[in-house]
Short mmCIF file of C-alpha atoms and ligand atoms in Angstrom, two decimals:
data_model
loop_
_atom_site.label_atom_id
_atom_site.label_comp_id
_atom_site.label_asym_id
_atom_site.label_seq_id
_atom_site.Cartn_x
_atom_site.Cartn_y
_atom_site.Cartn_z
CA MET A 1 52.91 -49.17 14.94
CA ALA A 2 53.55 -45.75 14.96
CA TYR A 3 52.29 -45.57 12.12
CA ALA A 4 48.87 -46.66 13.64
CA ILE A 5 49.73 -45.39 17.05
CA ILE A 6 49.20 -42.03 14.86
CA HIS A 7 46.63 -42.99 12.78
CA LEU A 8 44.65 -43.66 16.37
CA VAL A 9 45.50 -40.07 17.74
CA PHE A 10 44.03 -38.61 14.59
CA PHE A 11 40.92 -40.40 14.75
CA ILE A 12 40.55 -39.75 18.43
CA SER A 13 41.41 -36.14 17.37
CA LEU A 14 39.33 -35.65 14.21
CA PHE A 15 36.37 -37.55 15.09
CA PRO A 16 34.19 -36.00 18.16
CA LEU A 17 34.92 -32.63 16.50
CA ASN A 18 32.83 -33.68 13.30
CA ALA A 19 30.35 -36.00 15.28
CA LEU A 20 30.04 -33.99 18.44
CA ALA A 21 30.03 -30.61 17.93
CA GLN A 22 26.66 -29.80 16.76
CA ASN A 23 24.65 -32.98 17.46
CA ASN A 24 22.28 -31.38 19.99
CA GLY A 25 21.44 -28.29 17.40
CA THR A 26 23.22 -25.73 19.38
CA VAL A 27 25.66 -23.76 17.35
CA ALA A 28 28.39 -21.94 19.20
CA VAL A 29 29.81 -17.81 18.67
CA GLY A 30 33.21 -17.70 16.28
CA SER A 31 31.39 -20.89 14.21
CA ILE A 32 31.96 -20.47 10.30
CA ILE A 33 30.62 -22.24 7.27
CA THR A 34 32.23 -22.02 3.92
CA ALA A 35 30.33 -22.23 0.67
CA SER A 36 31.79 -25.84 -1.13
CA GLU A 37 30.06 -28.75 -1.42
CA THR A 38 31.87 -30.55 1.29
CA SER A 39 31.24 -28.33 3.94
CA SER A 40 29.32 -29.52 6.87
CA PRO A 41 25.60 -27.57 8.24
CA TRP A 42 24.66 -26.96 11.37
CA LEU A 43 22.12 -29.81 11.92
CA SER A 44 19.58 -29.43 14.54
CA PRO A 45 19.48 -32.36 17.14
CA SER A 46 17.43 -35.38 15.38
CA GLN A 47 19.20 -34.16 12.66
CA ASP A 48 15.60 -33.35 10.27
CA PHE A 49 16.97 -29.99 9.09
CA ALA A 50 20.63 -28.63 8.05
CA PHE A 51 21.64 -24.65 7.76
CA GLY A 52 24.26 -24.04 5.35
CA PHE A 53 24.93 -23.75 1.50
CA GLN A 54 23.13 -25.03 -0.17
CA PRO A 55 24.89 -25.73 -4.42
CA LEU A 56 23.00 -24.89 -7.14
CA LYS A 57 22.28 -26.45 -10.14
CA ASP A 58 24.84 -26.12 -13.50
CA LYS A 59 26.58 -23.30 -11.61
CA ASP A 60 29.19 -22.91 -9.30
CA LEU A 61 26.94 -20.63 -6.03
CA PHE A 62 25.52 -21.47 -3.58
CA LEU A 63 22.64 -21.05 -1.32
CA LEU A 64 22.36 -19.92 2.19
CA SER A 65 19.33 -21.87 3.23
CA ILE A 66 17.59 -24.32 5.51
CA TRP A 67 16.96 -27.66 4.14
CA TYR A 68 15.16 -31.10 5.09
CA ASN A 69 18.80 -33.30 5.39
CA LYS A 70 17.35 -36.87 5.72
CA ILE A 71 15.67 -36.48 2.38
CA PRO A 72 17.41 -37.19 -0.98
CA GLU A 73 15.82 -34.25 -2.21
CA LYS A 74 17.65 -31.84 0.67
CA THR A 75 14.15 -29.66 -0.64
CA VAL A 76 15.22 -25.70 0.90
CA VAL A 77 12.58 -24.60 2.94
CA TRP A 78 14.12 -21.08 4.28
CA TYR A 79 17.18 -18.62 2.11
CA VAL A 80 16.36 -14.43 2.34
CA ASN A 81 14.70 -13.87 -1.38
CA THR A 82 16.38 -10.48 -0.89
CA ILE A 83 19.83 -11.83 -1.05
CA ASP A 84 21.63 -13.57 -4.02
CA PRO A 85 23.28 -16.55 -4.66
CA VAL A 86 26.99 -15.92 -3.28
CA PRO A 87 30.04 -17.89 -4.67
CA ARG A 88 31.87 -20.81 -3.19
CA GLY A 89 34.42 -19.89 -0.74
CA SER A 90 31.76 -17.56 1.23
CA LYS A 91 31.46 -17.37 4.55
CA ILE A 92 28.38 -17.54 6.89
CA GLU A 93 29.27 -16.87 10.58
CA LEU A 94 27.65 -16.62 14.04
CA ASN A 95 29.31 -13.39 15.28
CA SER A 96 27.80 -12.48 18.50
CA ASP A 97 27.43 -8.32 17.94
CA PHE A 98 25.99 -9.15 14.65
CA GLY A 99 24.39 -12.32 14.56
CA LEU A 100 24.37 -13.88 11.53
CA VAL A 101 27.11 -12.45 9.27
CA LEU A 102 27.37 -13.52 5.11
CA SER A 103 30.37 -12.67 3.24
CA ASP A 104 31.74 -12.90 0.26
CA PRO A 105 35.38 -14.31 -0.28
CA GLN A 106 36.55 -11.00 -0.19
CA ASN A 107 35.87 -10.17 2.95
CA GLN A 108 32.70 -8.23 2.71
CA THR A 109 29.24 -8.56 4.12
CA LEU A 110 26.37 -9.01 2.02
CA TRP A 111 23.51 -9.27 5.19
CA ASN A 112 23.67 -10.22 8.63
CA THR A 113 21.08 -9.80 11.22
CA GLU A 114 22.67 -7.05 12.98
CA TRP A 115 18.75 -5.81 14.05
CA ILE A 116 19.77 -7.79 16.75
CA LEU A 117 21.20 -4.76 18.05
CA PRO A 118 22.00 -3.44 21.25
CA ASP A 119 21.71 -7.00 22.76
CA ARG A 120 24.72 -9.60 22.29
CA VAL A 121 24.05 -13.17 20.84
CA ASP A 122 24.73 -16.06 23.12
CA HIS A 123 25.40 -19.10 21.15
CA GLY A 124 22.23 -20.02 17.89
CA PHE A 125 20.49 -23.07 17.70
CA LEU A 126 18.57 -25.01 15.56
CA ASN A 127 15.56 -26.55 16.28
CA ASP A 128 13.92 -30.14 15.18
CA THR A 129 11.57 -28.00 13.93
CA GLY A 130 13.58 -25.73 11.19
CA ASN A 131 13.68 -22.81 13.27
CA PHE A 132 16.92 -21.36 13.36
CA ILE A 133 17.24 -19.30 16.38
CA LEU A 134 19.61 -16.16 17.45
CA ILE A 135 19.80 -16.91 21.64
CA GLY A 136 21.14 -14.07 24.28
CA GLY A 137 20.46 -10.04 25.63
CA SER A 138 21.08 -10.54 29.05
CA ASP A 139 17.90 -12.90 30.01
CA ASN A 140 18.60 -15.00 26.25
CA ARG A 141 15.44 -14.97 24.55
CA ARG A 142 15.40 -14.48 21.52
CA LEU A 143 16.74 -11.98 19.64
CA TRP A 144 15.96 -13.61 15.38
CA GLU A 145 14.02 -16.20 14.03
CA SER A 146 14.10 -18.01 11.01
CA PHE A 147 11.09 -18.28 11.03
CA LYS A 148 9.53 -14.98 11.29
CA LEU A 149 11.60 -14.15 8.14
CA PRO A 150 10.11 -17.04 5.87
CA ALA A 151 10.72 -17.34 1.69
CA ASP A 152 8.23 -19.50 0.48
CA THR A 153 7.18 -21.97 2.68
CA LEU A 154 5.48 -22.58 5.74
CA LEU A 155 7.35 -24.74 8.24
CA PRO A 156 4.40 -26.79 10.86
CA LEU A 157 4.35 -24.01 14.21
CA GLN A 158 5.64 -21.35 12.13
CA GLU A 159 3.09 -18.23 12.60
CA LEU A 160 2.60 -16.03 9.95
CA GLU A 161 2.11 -12.59 11.84
CA TYR A 162 -0.16 -9.93 9.62
CA GLY A 163 2.44 -7.88 7.39
CA ILE A 164 4.44 -10.73 6.12
CA ASP A 165 4.42 -12.27 2.53
CA LEU A 166 5.53 -16.11 1.54
CA ILE A 167 7.22 -14.44 -1.72
CA SER A 168 7.41 -17.71 -5.00
CA ARG A 169 10.12 -18.24 -5.79
CA GLN A 170 10.69 -17.01 -9.93
CA SER A 171 11.38 -21.20 -11.13
CA GLU A 172 12.08 -24.29 -9.74
CA THR A 173 15.91 -23.39 -9.07
CA ASN A 174 15.91 -19.51 -9.05
CA PHE A 175 15.63 -18.46 -6.12
CA SER A 176 14.98 -14.67 -6.40
CA ARG A 177 11.40 -12.56 -6.06
CA GLY A 178 8.93 -14.39 -8.02
CA ARG A 179 5.64 -12.69 -9.00
CA PHE A 180 2.90 -14.70 -6.54
CA TYR A 181 2.53 -13.83 -2.53
CA VAL A 182 0.61 -15.26 -0.01
CA ARG A 183 -0.38 -12.62 2.08
CA PHE A 184 -2.10 -12.02 5.38
CA GLN A 185 -4.55 -9.56 5.74
CA ARG A 186 -6.25 -7.04 8.15
CA ASP A 187 -9.07 -8.79 7.86
CA GLY A 188 -7.45 -12.01 8.79
CA ASN A 189 -8.71 -13.45 5.37
CA LEU A 190 -4.99 -15.07 3.88
CA VAL A 191 -4.90 -14.12 0.31
CA LEU A 192 -2.84 -14.77 -2.81
CA THR A 193 -2.16 -12.67 -5.31
CA THR A 194 0.81 -11.36 -8.39
CA LYS A 195 2.90 -8.40 -8.96
CA SER A 196 4.95 -6.98 -10.85
CA VAL A 197 8.73 -8.16 -10.83
CA PRO A 198 11.48 -6.92 -10.78
CA THR A 199 10.06 -4.05 -8.84
CA ASN A 200 7.36 -5.45 -6.80
CA VAL A 201 5.50 -2.33 -6.45
CA ASP A 202 1.63 -2.48 -8.50
CA ASP A 203 -0.65 -4.99 -6.91
CA ASP A 204 -1.78 -6.92 -9.26
CA ALA A 205 -4.82 -9.53 -9.30
CA VAL A 206 -5.99 -11.10 -6.47
CA TYR A 207 -6.69 -15.02 -7.16
CA TYR A 208 -8.00 -16.71 -4.13
CA GLN A 209 -9.56 -15.13 -1.08
CA THR A 210 -10.48 -17.47 2.17
CA LYS A 211 -13.65 -16.30 4.32
CA ILE A 212 -13.59 -16.34 7.60
CA SER A 213 -16.25 -16.18 9.48
CA ASP A 214 -16.46 -13.64 11.99
CA PRO A 215 -13.63 -10.61 10.43
CA LEU A 216 -14.38 -8.75 14.31
CA ASN A 217 -12.83 -11.29 16.32
CA SER A 218 -9.81 -12.17 13.33
CA GLY A 219 -6.47 -12.14 15.20
CA TYR A 220 -2.99 -11.16 13.74
CA ARG A 221 -1.51 -14.44 13.51
CA ILE A 222 -1.96 -17.78 11.36
CA ILE A 223 -0.73 -20.54 12.05
CA LEU A 224 0.69 -24.00 10.58
CA ASN A 225 -1.04 -26.80 12.13
CA SER A 226 0.73 -29.97 13.10
CA ASN A 227 -1.83 -32.03 10.95
CA GLY A 228 -1.86 -30.08 7.81
CA ALA A 229 -4.57 -27.44 8.17
CA ILE A 230 -3.64 -23.44 8.31
CA SER A 231 -5.53 -21.77 11.31
CA LEU A 232 -6.21 -18.25 12.15
CA LEU A 233 -5.41 -17.58 15.76
CA LYS A 234 -8.26 -15.16 17.46
CA THR A 235 -7.55 -11.90 19.42
CA ASN A 236 -10.24 -14.29 21.46
CA ASN A 237 -7.89 -17.17 21.78
CA GLN A 238 -10.01 -19.69 19.65
CA GLU A 239 -8.78 -21.41 16.27
CA GLU A 240 -10.49 -20.86 13.03
CA VAL A 241 -9.72 -23.49 10.08
CA ILE A 242 -8.94 -21.14 7.15
CA LEU A 243 -7.18 -23.64 4.91
CA GLY A 244 -6.95 -27.96 4.93
CA SER A 245 -8.91 -29.67 7.52
CA LEU A 246 -8.34 -30.59 10.69
CA SER A 247 -9.89 -34.44 10.19
CA THR A 248 -6.96 -36.00 8.03
CA SER A 249 -6.30 -39.48 6.83
CA LEU A 250 -2.89 -38.53 6.64
CA PRO A 251 -0.49 -40.24 9.33
CA THR A 252 1.15 -36.61 9.90
CA SER A 253 3.52 -37.85 12.41
CA GLU A 254 5.20 -40.23 9.72
CA ASN A 255 5.79 -37.14 7.46
CA TYR A 256 7.34 -34.06 7.22
CA LEU A 257 5.07 -31.55 6.00
CA ARG A 258 5.11 -28.38 3.98
CA ALA A 259 2.91 -25.30 3.25
CA THR A 260 4.65 -23.30 -0.89
CA ILE A 261 3.62 -20.98 -2.26
CA ASP A 262 5.07 -22.83 -5.47
CA PHE A 263 7.10 -20.23 -8.12
CA ASP A 264 3.45 -20.91 -10.45
CA GLY A 265 1.35 -19.36 -7.96
CA VAL A 266 -0.46 -22.62 -6.67
CA PHE A 267 -0.21 -22.03 -2.67
CA THR A 268 0.15 -25.48 -1.97
CA LEU A 269 1.05 -28.56 1.54
CA TYR A 270 3.06 -30.82 0.86
CA TYR A 271 4.24 -34.01 3.02
CA HIS A 272 6.94 -36.44 2.80
CA PRO A 273 7.74 -39.86 3.74
CA LYS A 274 9.98 -38.69 7.30
CA ILE A 275 11.56 -42.95 6.39
CA SER A 276 12.55 -42.06 2.93
CA THR A 277 12.07 -45.06 0.31
CA ALA A 278 13.05 -45.47 -3.34
CA ASN A 279 9.84 -43.70 -5.01
CA SER A 280 9.08 -41.01 -1.72
CA LYS A 281 7.82 -38.30 -3.09
CA TRP A 282 6.36 -34.89 -2.17
CA SER A 283 2.55 -35.71 -2.48
CA ALA A 284 -0.04 -32.33 -2.31
CA LEU A 285 -2.60 -32.42 0.46
CA TRP A 286 -4.50 -29.70 -0.93
CA SER A 287 -3.44 -26.67 -2.76
CA VAL A 288 -5.51 -23.64 -3.77
CA PRO A 289 -6.87 -22.13 -6.18
CA ASP A 290 -8.24 -24.77 -8.28
CA ASN A 291 -7.83 -23.55 -11.45
CA ILE A 292 -4.52 -20.87 -11.21
CA CYS A 293 -5.62 -20.14 -14.86
CA LEU A 294 -9.13 -19.41 -14.56
CA SER A 295 -8.68 -17.69 -11.25
CA ILE A 296 -6.55 -14.73 -12.82
CA THR A 297 -7.98 -11.95 -14.21
CA GLY A 298 -5.92 -8.57 -13.25
CA ASP A 299 -6.03 -5.48 -15.86
CA LYS A 300 -2.17 -5.96 -15.02
CA GLY A 301 0.32 -8.45 -14.97
CA SER A 302 0.27 -11.48 -17.61
CA GLY A 303 -2.05 -14.09 -15.51
CA ALA A 304 -0.50 -17.23 -14.52
CA CYS A 305 1.37 -17.32 -17.59
CA GLY A 306 3.48 -14.78 -19.21
CA PHE A 307 2.89 -12.61 -21.61
CA ASN A 308 0.92 -14.02 -25.09
CA SER A 309 0.58 -17.51 -23.83
CA ILE A 310 -1.97 -19.82 -22.93
CA CYS A 311 -2.73 -21.35 -19.38
CA ASN A 312 -4.29 -24.64 -19.37
CA ILE A 313 -4.60 -26.26 -16.04
CA THR A 314 -3.66 -29.88 -15.83
CA ASN A 315 -3.88 -32.06 -12.33
CA GLN A 316 -4.63 -28.01 -10.42
CA ARG A 317 -0.94 -26.99 -11.98
CA PRO A 318 -1.12 -24.35 -14.69
CA ASN A 319 0.64 -25.12 -18.16
CA CYS A 320 1.55 -23.42 -20.36
CA GLU A 321 2.68 -23.29 -24.15
CA CYS A 322 3.13 -20.37 -26.92
CA PRO A 323 0.19 -20.31 -29.18
CA GLU A 324 1.19 -21.65 -32.78
CA GLY A 325 3.50 -18.85 -34.50
CA TYR A 326 5.02 -17.91 -31.17
CA THR A 327 8.03 -18.24 -29.24
CA LEU A 328 9.40 -17.88 -25.16
CA LEU A 329 11.58 -15.46 -25.14
CA ASP A 330 13.52 -17.40 -23.03
CA PRO A 331 13.78 -20.78 -24.07
CA ASN A 332 14.03 -22.15 -20.15
CA ASN A 333 11.73 -20.88 -19.05
CA LYS A 334 7.97 -22.67 -20.38
CA TYR A 335 6.27 -20.48 -18.05
CA GLY A 336 7.04 -16.75 -19.19
CA SER A 337 6.09 -14.40 -22.08
CA CYS A 338 5.64 -15.84 -25.56
CA ILE A 339 6.88 -13.02 -28.75
CA PRO A 340 5.47 -13.33 -32.27
CA ASN A 341 7.66 -15.12 -34.85
CA PHE A 342 7.18 -11.65 -36.90
CA THR A 343 6.86 -8.19 -36.51
CA PRO A 344 3.09 -6.19 -36.69
CA SER A 345 3.49 -4.12 -39.33
CA CYS A 346 1.35 -1.33 -40.63
CA ALA A 347 3.90 0.16 -43.26
CA LYS A 348 1.89 -1.99 -46.51
CA VAL A 349 -1.63 -2.39 -47.29
CA GLU A 350 -1.17 -5.89 -48.11
CA GLN A 351 -2.52 -7.08 -45.30
CA LEU A 352 -4.93 -10.38 -47.33
CA GLU A 353 -1.48 -11.52 -48.57
CA LEU A 354 1.18 -11.44 -46.10
CA TYR A 355 -0.95 -13.21 -42.99
CA ASP A 356 -3.19 -15.32 -42.36
CA LEU A 357 -5.26 -16.24 -39.17
CA LEU A 358 -4.89 -20.10 -37.33
CA VAL A 359 -8.93 -21.34 -35.49
CA LEU A 360 -8.71 -22.53 -31.93
CA LYS A 361 -11.30 -23.36 -29.98
CA ASP A 362 -12.34 -22.70 -25.90
CA ILE A 363 -8.89 -20.18 -25.98
CA ASP A 364 -9.32 -16.51 -24.33
CA TRP A 365 -7.68 -13.84 -23.84
CA PRO A 366 -10.02 -11.33 -21.63
CA LEU A 367 -9.41 -8.21 -21.14
CA SER A 368 -7.08 -7.02 -24.19
CA ASP A 369 -9.67 -5.75 -26.44
CA TYR A 370 -9.28 -2.65 -28.18
CA GLU A 371 -13.03 -3.32 -30.78
CA GLN A 372 -16.49 -5.37 -30.32
CA ILE A 373 -18.24 -5.55 -33.13
CA TYR A 374 -21.63 -6.82 -32.70
CA PRO A 375 -23.72 -8.83 -34.37
CA SER A 376 -21.10 -10.41 -35.71
CA ASN A 377 -19.89 -13.95 -37.38
CA GLU A 378 -17.34 -15.90 -37.79
CA SER A 379 -16.28 -14.48 -41.42
CA VAL A 380 -16.88 -10.72 -40.71
CA CYS A 381 -14.36 -11.23 -37.51
CA ARG A 382 -11.60 -12.87 -39.66
CA GLN A 383 -11.58 -10.42 -41.75
CA ALA A 384 -12.07 -7.74 -39.86
CA CYS A 385 -9.08 -9.03 -37.94
CA LEU A 386 -7.36 -10.36 -41.12
CA GLN A 387 -7.79 -6.25 -42.13
CA ASP A 388 -6.23 -4.21 -39.28
CA CYS A 389 -2.85 -4.46 -39.40
CA PHE A 390 -3.14 -3.73 -35.40
CA CYS A 391 -5.11 -6.76 -34.63
CA ALA A 392 -2.99 -9.48 -33.50
CA VAL A 393 -5.72 -12.07 -32.23
CA ALA A 394 -9.99 -12.25 -32.41
CA ILE A 395 -12.32 -13.77 -31.01
CA PHE A 396 -15.24 -14.67 -31.77
CA ARG A 397 -18.30 -16.55 -29.70
CA SER A 398 -22.19 -15.12 -28.54
CA ASN A 399 -22.21 -13.50 -31.71
CA SER A 400 -20.15 -11.38 -30.53
CA CYS A 401 -15.73 -11.03 -32.14
CA TRP A 402 -13.03 -8.96 -29.60
CA LYS A 403 -10.34 -7.71 -31.57
CA LYS A 404 -7.49 -8.06 -29.25
CA LYS A 405 -3.89 -6.24 -29.67
CA LEU A 406 -0.11 -7.41 -28.24
CA PRO A 407 0.89 -7.74 -25.86
CA LEU A 408 -1.62 -10.54 -24.79
CA SER A 409 -2.93 -11.20 -20.97
CA ASN A 410 -4.44 -14.07 -19.04
CA GLY A 411 -4.75 -16.26 -22.06
CA ARG A 412 -6.28 -19.82 -20.81
CA VAL A 413 -7.80 -22.45 -22.22
CA ASP A 414 -11.83 -22.07 -20.90
CA THR A 415 -14.20 -24.97 -22.36
CA THR A 416 -17.07 -22.75 -20.45
CA LEU A 417 -17.38 -20.36 -23.24
CA ASN A 418 -17.38 -21.95 -26.61
CA ALA A 419 -15.10 -19.04 -27.77
CA LYS A 420 -13.26 -20.01 -30.88
CA ALA A 421 -9.99 -17.48 -31.77
CA PHE A 422 -7.97 -16.20 -34.85
CA ILE A 423 -4.27 -16.16 -33.97
CA LYS A 424 -2.84 -13.92 -37.04
CA TYR A 425 0.42 -15.25 -38.47
CA ARG A 426 2.78 -14.53 -41.13
CA LYS A 427 2.77 -16.65 -44.19
CA SER A 428 5.62 -17.94 -45.61
CA ALA A 429 8.22 -15.92 -48.04
CA ALA A 430 8.45 -19.14 -49.98
CA PRO A 431 4.97 -20.60 -52.36
C1 NAG B 1 25.11 -28.40 23.82
O1 NAG B 1 26.67 -28.88 23.47
C2 NAG B 1 26.86 -27.73 24.12
C3 NAG B 1 28.47 -28.20 23.76
O2 NAG B 1 29.32 -29.55 23.46
C4 NAG B 1 27.04 -27.08 25.16
O3 NAG B 1 27.49 -26.35 25.76
C5 NAG B 1 25.78 -27.10 25.02
O4 NAG B 1 24.92 -26.56 26.85
C6 NAG B 1 24.43 -28.26 25.31
N1 NAG B 1 23.54 -27.89 25.28
C7 NAG B 1 22.88 -28.36 25.26
C8 NAG B 1 20.85 -27.40 25.02
O5 NAG B 1 22.39 -29.25 25.77
C1 NAG B 2 38.86 -12.83 5.35
O1 NAG B 2 39.23 -12.27 6.73
C2 NAG B 2 39.79 -13.70 7.22
C3 NAG B 2 39.58 -13.93 8.32
O2 NAG B 2 40.34 -12.55 9.34
C4 NAG B 2 41.67 -14.07 6.45
O3 NAG B 2 42.43 -14.78 7.79
C5 NAG B 2 41.34 -13.06 5.30
O4 NAG B 2 42.99 -13.18 4.83
C6 NAG B 2 40.69 -13.01 4.49
N1 NAG B 2 41.03 -13.06 3.61
C7 NAG B 2 40.13 -11.28 2.02
C8 NAG B 2 40.75 -11.44 0.86
O5 NAG B 2 41.22 -10.31 2.68
C1 NAG B 3 11.75 -25.29 19.77
O1 NAG B 3 10.81 -25.64 18.66
C2 NAG B 3 9.60 -26.40 20.12
C3 NAG B 3 7.91 -26.67 19.74
O2 NAG B 3 7.91 -24.56 19.28
C4 NAG B 3 9.88 -24.87 21.30
O3 NAG B 3 8.71 -25.87 22.23
C5 NAG B 3 10.76 -25.11 21.90
O4 NAG B 3 10.91 -23.84 22.68
C6 NAG B 3 12.07 -24.27 21.27
N1 NAG B 3 13.34 -24.51 21.38
C7 NAG B 3 14.02 -23.02 21.17
C8 NAG B 3 15.76 -22.79 22.08
O5 NAG B 3 13.04 -22.49 21.29
C1 NAG B 4 16.94 -15.45 -10.95
O1 NAG B 4 16.21 -14.52 -12.13
C2 NAG B 4 17.18 -13.59 -11.97
C3 NAG B 4 15.74 -12.35 -13.40
O2 NAG B 4 14.90 -13.51 -13.86
C4 NAG B 4 18.12 -12.75 -13.14
O3 NAG B 4 18.64 -11.44 -12.67
C5 NAG B 4 18.99 -13.89 -12.11
O4 NAG B 4 21.14 -14.29 -12.70
C6 NAG B 4 18.83 -14.89 -12.30
N1 NAG B 4 19.95 -15.78 -10.61
C7 NAG B 4 20.42 -16.79 -11.16
C8 NAG B 4 21.24 -17.64 -9.72
O5 NAG B 4 20.25 -17.92 -12.34
C1 NAG B 5 -5.41 -28.90 -21.98
O1 NAG B 5 -4.69 -29.35 -21.42
C2 NAG B 5 -5.58 -31.59 -21.85
C3 NAG B 5 -4.94 -31.92 -20.77
O2 NAG B 5 -4.99 -31.74 -19.14
C4 NAG B 5 -5.48 -31.64 -23.32
O3 NAG B 5 -5.94 -32.62 -22.72
C5 NAG B 5 -6.23 -30.59 -24.27
O4 NAG B 5 -6.04 -30.70 -25.49
C6 NAG B 5 -5.29 -29.12 -23.91
N1 NAG B 5 -5.66 -28.42 -24.59
C7 NAG B 5 -5.34 -27.44 -25.01
C8 NAG B 5 -6.05 -26.45 -25.92
O5 NAG B 5 -3.92 -27.12 -25.84
C1 NAG B 6 -21.90 -13.14 -41.80
O1 NAG B 6 -22.81 -11.44 -41.74
C2 NAG B 6 -22.12 -11.44 -43.36
C3 NAG B 6 -22.79 -9.56 -42.94
O2 NAG B 6 -23.68 -9.35 -42.04
C4 NAG B 6 -23.45 -11.89 -44.35
O3 NAG B 6 -22.87 -11.19 -45.71
C5 NAG B 6 -22.86 -12.86 -44.28
O4 NAG B 6 -23.53 -13.88 -45.22
C6 NAG B 6 -23.45 -13.55 -43.08
N1 NAG B 6 -21.64 -14.86 -43.43
C7 NAG B 6 -22.69 -16.47 -42.85
C8 NAG B 6 -21.76 -17.54 -42.65
O5 NAG B 6 -23.54 -16.18 -42.25
#
């Protein structure tokens, strides 16, 4: 009996706290989430979105993030790409002075939203749109919102203002800044561009660009519509669709939508049924560019894949492979650079005996040339590369021979060129 009463009291006192404390989306000042697998995130009223710590695969680290809460995949839609994942026991607190405060297990502050100062936060709110908002100040206005600090994803009703970029992650599971940017330009166009990692300084190739009809009225914001199109909001209050289409056959109210610059550089509008079944998954409604292998041609940077790698398009996604005689620099990153299995050397003159050439069709590495031979034929081209210790690869097409040096960039399969690649490799020492 006593046990039953204690049990009942326990049940009554805990249940409302856990289940009801936050199902209207409001987060009170003083609320804390600790990074662990069992901590409860803050939920939006519909519980479609959650804010908290996502455990990272294979590592005892957690990512401060917002994710889809009702689907098994828990896809992350927001994180801060300048802060590293945090160890177990780190905390996020809603504080009236500094807003959101992220601290490590030693109570060292790692990040906060102090730019709300001098206003004070009254409460937080996780909207059903996936936007986390800090409300406060003398007139209870929006002091900060996660929609204004996007990571790699735009959600429906989220706007991207001039000067703010979406930046890809390094890989599916590494949320550090990657090489691919979605940038909204002053002329009203949206461009996809690459940057060098980790400095993120140099602008490399623009590999996709929208074409708006009327650059004079260009406006300063774009928005992802609830039907999956991206529109420019013009200064004359009109909208111009710049990506996707307003007339889609997709039942958008039954699906979650997101536009993500993927770690492989393809900007994709994904949809996923809100009610998950066993085979539910994210599918693409549209994506750009059509062929990223051919669209990236920068005189700096490696191209869609790493240096010395070859990009082959498959269902509009880049597939990266090292040529024979080369292996991945980082075996866990097939999108990374490839290194030759030998150290090219000019020390010995016996080039012809040490090396041979592998022949590949329809492969090109534009822009790594250091010498052109014209006119040429296949046997002249082969000999020229074999006898030249600087030559790593020779491309033969249209009676020309291009000698190329390492590292090779922008490697791609291109069936329109009718090209042949001769790739130098070192013959094994054995007979
Ligand atoms: C949400 O719930 C909290 C605590 O129960 C309450 O103070 C707040 O007014 C509610 N907010 C809304 C928008 O209903
Ligand atoms: C961190 O701060 C909390 C609350 O102020 C305190 O209880 C805890 O002991 C502190 N931890 C460390 C490692 O200083
Ligand atoms: C939540 O989002 C909707 C749609 O954008 C908006 O109308 C509403 O004002 C937002 N709620 C708050 C508290 O900002
Ligand atoms: C992500 O990649 C960066 C750069 O390659 C690396 O420094 C960092 O440790 C990686 N992060 C994780 C969590 O593996
Ligand atoms: C490129 O991929 C296609 C399949 O999408 C495959 O048939 C073809 O052999 C690949 N080309 C090379 C050179 O790997
Ligand atoms: C290639 O060109 C060289 C030099 O012009 C010539 O001697 C040779 O016969 C040509 N080979 C073929 C296969 O045409």
